[in-house]
């Protein structure tokens, strides 16, 4: 298959931040064969897509997600104890391979519509997530979660490891779906199991490790009470601060933690909307990036962040950096788009394959219409992408040369069925929430 | 004209927060004749609009805007000194009746598309803004700005007052457009002129007064250095803290200021995205609301907040309140929607006319499609509106019974021409910015 995009504002996100006005991109099979500006080349047999001045840019990297959880979207919003009141009981009762498949399909659908081409996921029954991403056509890192709090798909760490091994076997050599091991967090994995995972990881250097790190003050307290040091230091002690470790959240860090993370060359994912909505705090993104840590952007699960596009994260990540510094200057718009594309890919060690439009890289790209009046005038395309663009502006999504969405029509999933399946599960959840509320003897706890 | 909306999820925002599932709304002429749920009434001759389960809710109130400034959208993004480097010089050189007309039309267009039905504006050449709103069909408060920094349309306060008088004469008795006087801020108006405005206001109790208040630390310093007290106290001393005063921003307040504002029954508009992007700080919204102050939400000008819908403000206003408190609980989603509708209307003293769907009120309403997968599942409509809805979901906008947008087609403005006119002005701005940068001897100051 050969496709030639013409008449586009090509935002490449290469090292030189090349932008081709009146640009073109030639996709051949799964890869970008060539790109440039001015008169496009003659490509016999290529399908010509005249972009009419639209932006063509790298598909975005959602570097932290729990795809299965979209069926929990906005559940118990604003209820302070919703995790223990609703979510954990519902997870124990309802999380199954089937639920994960339905939730992940809804998430995949929304991400394709929102211009995401790569996602890093961690949840349960993760082979299901891998199958959904395979079908949807998304590039994905799928991480089997390990945790000690009686999670839905393993009774102990041995069973958890068995699930990881199954996942690794299943997706070994898959062109798009990459298996991953995902200790839930230091406090819910424990130092000894983290050490076991570190050894396993030494034997599997190509399998990314994903973990929530320094997310809450409770975690900080756990580390201090149990081990007398920071949660980052405990993780380092266990040998798990390794270059293939992808750390999500990273809110509760001091300078020594950041230095330690930098020395061990870990990668970071910030989830500003999820953190902000929980009132948890603001990640020191500028500090981490200045210390040389690559920082990607994640939506977190829809339960926490509600929407799974990255546009919804741009204003928060940007504002938080500016508020943190008390100035308009930090984290300029171009850096936000870097984080959403090439830096996100680097966070997942996928930067040689995706995250920028360059000759020889995978054809993971999106087209963004500038038709909406809210874009205009445009003084700077990065500012327009960060502060004016929305998921509805994405018209086309392509991964490895395959159209996942064309002219707003998703090609790989059935929209109506996917939404209906999720709503069917939500009806069960609502009934159970009502039961929980009745049992608690509270007429109406939700605001 | 008679319209009957049927088969809608009617979110009324009345005092009881009535939500009609399978609801209907009957609009007769300019007003809401009746509404309810279940079988709709027979209305001979009425146009029936089957909403197919979509949300019908009050049109939103953008309680602080500078409509003329949309031509500056994103200009000098991330440049710390952009106000003095670019914006004030550009304003002095280019702001004219024509520019304000073009910018305001672009803003009106975007707001109609984003579900705004009422806007409070303050800028220069405000009769032009009034004319644009009249043509566009928006309900509007249009405030002529008074300032001492050599603004584009008056050389001194006497000339500024003359413009106010002209504005008041022009729109006296207009059904939708209400004139207003808008001292720029305490530091740029001065205590004596604020006192003069307070006396003028006593003679014109129905003319709302709009002012930026406690927006920056520089303003706090001005008040302290010049008058030895807070900027709120200086404003009170001048007699300007009155029930018809609409205070925008309100970031730098202590408890005594909030108490004083509450005693004088002023109204507040928070502009979270603008404040966050400028790194200025977080308004104490919960504290102000707990003190009984009505707080509306504003987009601020597109120069500061980039987009003029309120959906873009919902996550910031919500997250800031939760971060301020360190908890998921404050400012629940239903209160955010209150602020965007009935509380915003109360802030502008328009709550008897608009801001909720109730029998006898003006038919200012919008329809929101729930077709996007990112909405689902929906556990709570307020959560869905705050954290999942986007401007592209608004399909219809009606003000006083008049369709401003139907099925995404704006009825009152020419989309193509409006955008093209704005981009024409932007070309002049770009040339002038390049000249400024060259003159400053800096090759590239913009990131």
Coordinates of C-alpha atoms in Angstrom, one line a residue, chain B residues 37 43 98 150 177 187 205 215 218 230 236 238 247 250 288 308 315 335 355 369-370 392 398 405-406 416 426 431-432:
Chain B
X37 CA -41.0 14.6 31.4
X43 CA -48.9 22.1 20.8
X98 CA -12.9 47.7 12.5
X150 CA -3.2 55.5 26.8
X177 CA -27.5 43.8 24.6
X187 CA -4.2 50.3 39.5
X205 CA -28.0 51.4 39.2
X215 CA -5.4 39.8 39.5
X218 CA 1.9 43.8 41.0
X230 CA -5.3 45.8 49.9
X236 CA -14.1 49.7 48.8
X238 CA -13.6 54.5 46.5
X247 CA -15.1 41.4 39.7
X250 CA -9.8 37.7 42.2
X288 CA -15.5 32.8 48.0
X308 CA -14.0 30.9 24.4
X315 CA -11.4 20.7 34.3
X335 CA -21.4 23.0 41.2
X355 CA -29.3 30.5 33.4
X369 CA -25.2 15.2 21.6
X370 CA -24.0 12.2 23.7
X392 CA -18.0 19.8 19.2
X398 CA -30.9 29.1 21.0
X405 CA -27.0 27.3 15.6
X406 CA -28.9 24.3 14.3
X416 CA -15.8 31.5 6.2
X426 CA -3.3 38.6 12.0
X431 CA 4.6 41.6 10.3
X432 CA 4.6 44.1 13.2

